[in-house]
Amino acid sequence: EAAAEAAHKGWCDKELHDNKVKRDTKTAEVAELTAEKEALEADIATLTKQLEELAAAQAALAKAMKEATEIREKEKAENLATIADAKEAQAAVESALKILRDFYDKQGTLLQEDQVPEMKAYKGMGGAKKGVIGMLEVILSDFARLEAETTADENTADREYEQFMADSKADTEAKHKEEFDKGLQKDQKEHELKGKTSDLDATQEELDAALKYYGELKPACLEVKVSYEERVQNG
């Protein structure tokens, strides 16, 4: 009976030792896997938010580019129409000036003293000539300035539009590449999370089994019992 008790004690010591090692090991593994799982979940959440922001930014760029194109097309049409009208107006004014100059030149010739002596006191139409031709020359200058200013404005607006579109396209391409790269990272981390979750579940099962076994060992190995020697001594 004493030998049986000694063998049982030896078995208990070994089982309790091995069980403690397993419980401690699996507890540490569960803690480590849990931390890794939570870190992966946090990374995935961050990547998901970044992907949403990148998608929204690309949508905003596309909208801005579309609106800029619509505004530019309308502005360009208006500028080209203004330039065309200014050129047409200049041509008309120049034609009118030519007609008036020819008219006044002919009138001046007819009123020369050697041809019409009795009209010596007549001063001719010089005043009217200067007034009308001067007014038309001012109008011609205004249309020329309008054409030049509108042409300059159109060139500036076109350059700014082209630069905006080039910058926006480059920004869109960069964001698209970043979105693609982060999408791959998210997929990879989701794959890692799946494996980590599986490992954690398996390790937790092992820990639960070790804890259960420890609960079974306690009554057989840790409860205080009277040994064979004590029973002999106590009669």
Tab-separated table of C-alpha atoms in Angstrom:
chain	number	residue	atom	x	y	z
A	1	GLU	CA	0.000	0.000	0.000
A	2	ALA	CA	2.897	2.336	0.817
A	3	ALA	CA	4.524	1.488	-2.506
A	4	ALA	CA	1.266	2.183	-4.323
A	5	GLU	CA	0.962	5.530	-2.592
A	6	ALA	CA	4.552	6.405	-3.506
A	7	ALA	CA	3.905	5.490	-7.141
A	8	HIS	CA	0.749	7.554	-7.134
A	9	LYS	CA	2.624	10.520	-5.675
A	10	GLY	CA	5.284	10.208	-8.319
A	11	TRP	CA	2.637	10.089	-11.006
A	12	CYS	CA	0.876	13.106	-9.508
A	13	ASP	CA	4.072	15.136	-9.306
A	14	LYS	CA	4.854	14.437	-12.965
A	15	GLU	CA	1.308	15.115	-14.183
A	16	LEU	CA	1.006	18.301	-12.146
A	17	HIS	CA	4.393	19.521	-13.418
A	18	ASP	CA	3.643	18.729	-17.049
A	19	ASN	CA	0.180	20.245	-16.755
A	20	LYS	CA	1.557	23.461	-15.241
A	21	VAL	CA	4.125	23.763	-17.998
A	22	LYS	CA	1.412	23.253	-20.601
A	23	ARG	CA	-0.977	25.713	-18.926
A	24	ASP	CA	1.712	28.378	-18.651
A	25	THR	CA	2.898	27.802	-22.219
A	26	LYS	CA	-0.586	27.863	-23.712
A	27	THR	CA	-1.585	30.907	-21.635
A	28	ALA	CA	1.434	32.790	-23.001
A	29	GLU	CA	0.646	31.643	-26.553
A	30	VAL	CA	-2.995	32.712	-26.248
A	31	ALA	CA	-1.921	36.149	-24.979
A	32	GLU	CA	0.572	36.560	-27.829
A	33	LEU	CA	-1.864	35.379	-30.501
A	34	THR	CA	-4.600	37.618	-29.087
A	35	ALA	CA	-2.298	40.650	-29.267
A	36	GLU	CA	-1.292	39.780	-32.833
A	37	LYS	CA	-4.933	39.271	-33.818
A	38	GLU	CA	-5.943	42.634	-32.327
A	39	ALA	CA	-3.020	44.358	-34.090
A	40	LEU	CA	-4.098	42.868	-37.421
A	41	GLU	CA	-7.691	43.939	-36.828
A	42	ALA	CA	-6.499	47.489	-36.064
A	43	ASP	CA	-4.365	47.542	-39.239
A	44	ILE	CA	-7.294	46.307	-41.317
A	45	ALA	CA	-9.577	48.964	-39.840
A	46	THR	CA	-6.994	51.670	-40.627
A	47	LEU	CA	-6.511	50.407	-44.186
A	48	THR	CA	-10.273	50.231	-44.709
A	49	LYS	CA	-10.636	53.869	-43.665
A	50	GLN	CA	-7.705	54.932	-45.858
A	51	LEU	CA	-9.202	53.098	-48.842
A	52	GLU	CA	-12.524	54.862	-48.300
A	53	GLU	CA	-10.738	58.236	-48.141
A	54	LEU	CA	-8.754	57.475	-51.314
A	55	ALA	CA	-11.917	56.469	-53.162
A	56	ALA	CA	-13.653	59.669	-52.008
A	57	ALA	CA	-10.642	61.793	-53.032
A	58	GLN	CA	-10.589	60.241	-56.504
A	59	ALA	CA	-14.324	60.837	-56.881
A	60	ALA	CA	-13.841	64.479	-55.842
A	61	LEU	CA	-11.018	64.897	-58.371
A	62	ALA	CA	-13.121	63.381	-61.136
A	63	LYS	CA	-15.977	65.754	-60.276
A	64	ALA	CA	-13.641	68.780	-60.172
A	65	MET	CA	-12.107	67.835	-63.533
A	66	LYS	CA	-15.555	67.413	-65.100
A	67	GLU	CA	-16.742	70.773	-63.757
A	68	ALA	CA	-13.499	72.485	-64.846
A	69	THR	CA	-13.909	71.067	-68.353
A	70	GLU	CA	-17.509	72.279	-68.589
A	71	ILE	CA	-16.519	75.769	-67.381
A	72	ARG	CA	-13.521	75.878	-69.733
A	73	GLU	CA	-15.581	74.835	-72.756
A	74	LYS	CA	-18.191	77.492	-72.029
A	75	GLU	CA	-15.551	80.155	-71.344
A	76	LYS	CA	-13.617	79.204	-74.484
A	77	ALA	CA	-16.750	79.427	-76.639
A	78	GLU	CA	-17.561	82.870	-75.206
A	79	ASN	CA	-13.990	84.119	-75.688
A	80	LEU	CA	-13.759	82.847	-79.259
A	81	ALA	CA	-17.120	84.450	-80.054
A	82	THR	CA	-15.937	87.763	-78.549
A	83	ILE	CA	-12.672	87.600	-80.534
A	84	ALA	CA	-14.546	86.791	-83.738
A	85	ASP	CA	-16.996	89.662	-83.128
A	86	ALA	CA	-14.117	92.052	-82.394
A	87	LYS	CA	-12.328	91.053	-85.616
A	88	GLU	CA	-15.531	91.430	-87.615
A	89	ALA	CA	-16.217	94.811	-86.033
A	90	GLN	CA	-12.668	95.981	-86.790
A	91	ALA	CA	-13.064	94.961	-90.400
A	92	ALA	CA	-16.356	96.861	-90.628
A	93	VAL	CA	-14.911	99.988	-88.986
A	94	GLU	CA	-11.815	99.879	-91.177
A	95	SER	CA	-14.077	99.613	-94.225
A	96	ALA	CA	-16.141	102.573	-93.011
A	97	LEU	CA	-12.982	104.590	-92.383
A	98	LYS	CA	-11.724	103.892	-95.879
A	99	ILE	CA	-15.029	104.998	-97.380
A	100	LEU	CA	-15.096	108.177	-95.267
A	101	ARG	CA	-11.481	109.055	-95.975
A	102	ASP	CA	-12.053	108.588	-99.701
A	103	PHE	CA	-15.203	110.695	-99.450
A	104	TYR	CA	-13.511	113.540	-97.602
A	105	ASP	CA	-10.474	113.408	-99.866
A	106	LYS	CA	-12.751	113.824	-102.907
A	107	GLN	CA	-14.643	116.655	-101.225
A	108	GLY	CA	-11.382	118.387	-100.479
A	109	THR	CA	-10.320	118.124	-104.104
A	110	LEU	CA	-13.608	119.587	-105.332
A	111	LEU	CA	-13.281	122.529	-102.955
A	112	GLN	CA	-9.783	123.562	-103.940
A	113	GLU	CA	-9.625	127.299	-104.677
A	114	ASP	CA	-8.377	126.882	-108.195
A	115	GLN	CA	-11.420	124.743	-109.080
A	116	VAL	CA	-14.117	126.627	-107.168
A	117	PRO	CA	-12.997	130.251	-106.591
A	118	GLU	CA	-16.396	131.358	-105.298
A	119	MET	CA	-16.114	128.829	-102.462
A	120	LYS	CA	-12.940	130.433	-101.095
A	121	ALA	CA	-14.556	131.353	-97.822
A	122	TYR	CA	-15.963	127.850	-97.331
A	123	LYS	CA	-13.863	125.969	-94.864
A	124	GLY	CA	-14.963	122.562	-96.180
A	125	MET	CA	-15.934	119.591	-94.051
A	126	GLY	CA	-12.701	119.352	-92.128
A	127	GLY	CA	-14.358	119.599	-88.723
A	128	ALA	CA	-16.854	116.887	-89.468
A	129	LYS	CA	-14.125	114.788	-90.987
A	130	LYS	CA	-11.985	114.943	-87.873
A	131	GLY	CA	-14.962	114.284	-85.614
A	132	VAL	CA	-16.373	111.241	-87.401
A	133	ILE	CA	-13.056	109.696	-88.390
A	134	GLY	CA	-11.647	110.352	-84.923
A	135	MET	CA	-14.643	108.657	-83.332
A	136	LEU	CA	-14.311	105.648	-85.627
A	137	GLU	CA	-10.595	105.431	-84.929
A	138	VAL	CA	-11.343	105.328	-81.184
A	139	ILE	CA	-13.935	102.608	-81.792
A	140	LEU	CA	-11.439	100.698	-83.938
A	141	SER	CA	-8.869	100.976	-81.152
A	142	ASP	CA	-11.401	99.731	-78.596
A	143	PHE	CA	-12.231	96.655	-80.686
A	144	ALA	CA	-8.523	95.958	-81.247
A	145	ARG	CA	-7.895	96.206	-77.505
A	146	LEU	CA	-10.885	93.948	-76.807
A	147	GLU	CA	-9.528	91.363	-79.226
A	148	ALA	CA	-6.034	91.517	-77.711
A	149	GLU	CA	-7.240	91.358	-74.087
A	150	THR	CA	-9.715	88.540	-74.775
A	151	THR	CA	-7.049	86.591	-76.675
A	152	ALA	CA	-4.630	87.025	-73.762
A	153	ASP	CA	-7.311	85.994	-71.252
A	154	GLU	CA	-8.178	82.934	-73.346
A	155	ASN	CA	-4.533	81.862	-73.590
A	156	THR	CA	-4.041	82.295	-69.840
A	157	ALA	CA	-7.236	80.419	-68.970
A	158	ASP	CA	-6.323	77.614	-71.381
A	159	ARG	CA	-2.832	77.245	-69.864
A	160	GLU	CA	-4.249	77.205	-66.334
A	161	TYR	CA	-6.865	74.618	-67.342
A	162	GLU	CA	-4.281	72.362	-68.980
A	163	GLN	CA	-2.038	72.632	-65.910
A	164	PHE	CA	-4.958	71.861	-63.577
A	165	MET	CA	-5.950	68.835	-65.656
A	166	ALA	CA	-2.356	67.553	-65.782
A	167	ASP	CA	-1.946	67.961	-62.010
A	168	SER	CA	-5.327	66.358	-61.335
A	169	LYS	CA	-4.587	63.388	-63.599
A	170	ALA	CA	-1.211	62.858	-61.925
A	171	ASP	CA	-2.854	63.099	-58.492
A	172	THR	CA	-5.570	60.653	-59.564
A	173	GLU	CA	-3.008	58.157	-60.860
A	174	ALA	CA	-0.994	58.423	-57.634
A	175	LYS	CA	-4.091	57.898	-55.504
A	176	HIS	CA	-5.201	54.976	-57.680
A	177	LYS	CA	-1.802	53.310	-57.237
A	178	GLU	CA	-1.900	53.950	-53.487
A	179	GLU	CA	-5.411	52.497	-53.359
A	180	PHE	CA	-4.245	49.392	-55.242
A	181	ASP	CA	-1.239	48.916	-52.942
A	182	LYS	CA	-3.299	49.392	-49.780
A	183	GLY	CA	-5.902	47.016	-51.152
A	184	LEU	CA	-3.217	44.344	-51.493
A	185	GLN	CA	-2.007	45.078	-47.955
A	186	LYS	CA	-5.559	44.756	-46.628
A	187	ASP	CA	-6.058	41.438	-48.435
A	188	GLN	CA	-2.763	40.137	-47.032
A	189	LYS	CA	-3.600	41.179	-43.488
A	190	GLU	CA	-7.082	39.672	-43.747
A	191	HIS	CA	-5.449	36.418	-44.853
A	192	GLU	CA	-3.034	36.628	-41.897
A	193	LEU	CA	-5.935	37.391	-39.562
A	194	LYS	CA	-7.783	34.305	-40.727
A	195	GLY	CA	-4.747	32.132	-39.976
A	196	LYS	CA	-4.086	33.877	-36.671
A	197	THR	CA	-7.710	33.422	-35.581
A	198	SER	CA	-7.520	29.724	-36.425
A	199	ASP	CA	-4.271	29.379	-34.435
A	200	LEU	CA	-5.778	31.248	-31.498
A	201	ASP	CA	-8.884	29.057	-31.481
A	202	ALA	CA	-6.769	25.874	-31.544
A	203	THR	CA	-4.430	27.140	-28.822
A	204	GLN	CA	-7.378	28.223	-26.672
A	205	GLU	CA	-8.823	24.713	-27.012
A	206	GLU	CA	-5.508	23.254	-25.820
A	207	LEU	CA	-5.433	25.648	-22.861
A	208	ASP	CA	-9.043	24.811	-21.990
A	209	ALA	CA	-8.189	21.094	-22.110
A	210	ALA	CA	-5.166	21.651	-19.837
A	211	LEU	CA	-7.299	23.624	-17.378
A	212	LYS	CA	-9.924	20.917	-17.428
A	213	TYR	CA	-7.305	18.244	-16.795
A	214	TYR	CA	-5.874	20.304	-13.932
A	215	GLY	CA	-9.350	20.354	-12.425
A	216	GLU	CA	-9.391	16.563	-12.654
A	217	LEU	CA	-5.925	16.233	-11.081
A	218	LYS	CA	-6.707	18.374	-8.063
A	219	PRO	CA	-8.963	15.876	-6.208
A	220	ALA	CA	-6.575	12.978	-6.850
A	221	CYS	CA	-3.298	14.740	-6.207
A	222	LEU	CA	-3.778	17.903	-4.161
A	223	GLU	CA	-6.432	17.041	-1.569
A	224	VAL	CA	-4.928	16.184	1.837
A	225	LYS	CA	-5.069	12.442	2.550
A	226	VAL	CA	-3.704	10.298	5.384
A	227	SER	CA	-0.676	8.336	4.126
A	228	TYR	CA	-0.101	4.605	4.791
A	229	GLU	CA	2.711	5.385	7.286
A	230	GLU	CA	0.434	7.774	9.221
A	231	ARG	CA	-2.326	5.233	9.339
A	232	VAL	CA	0.110	2.591	10.683
A	233	GLN	CA	1.456	4.977	13.326
A	234	ASN	CA	-2.038	5.941	14.415
A	235	GLY	CA	-3.022	2.289	14.723
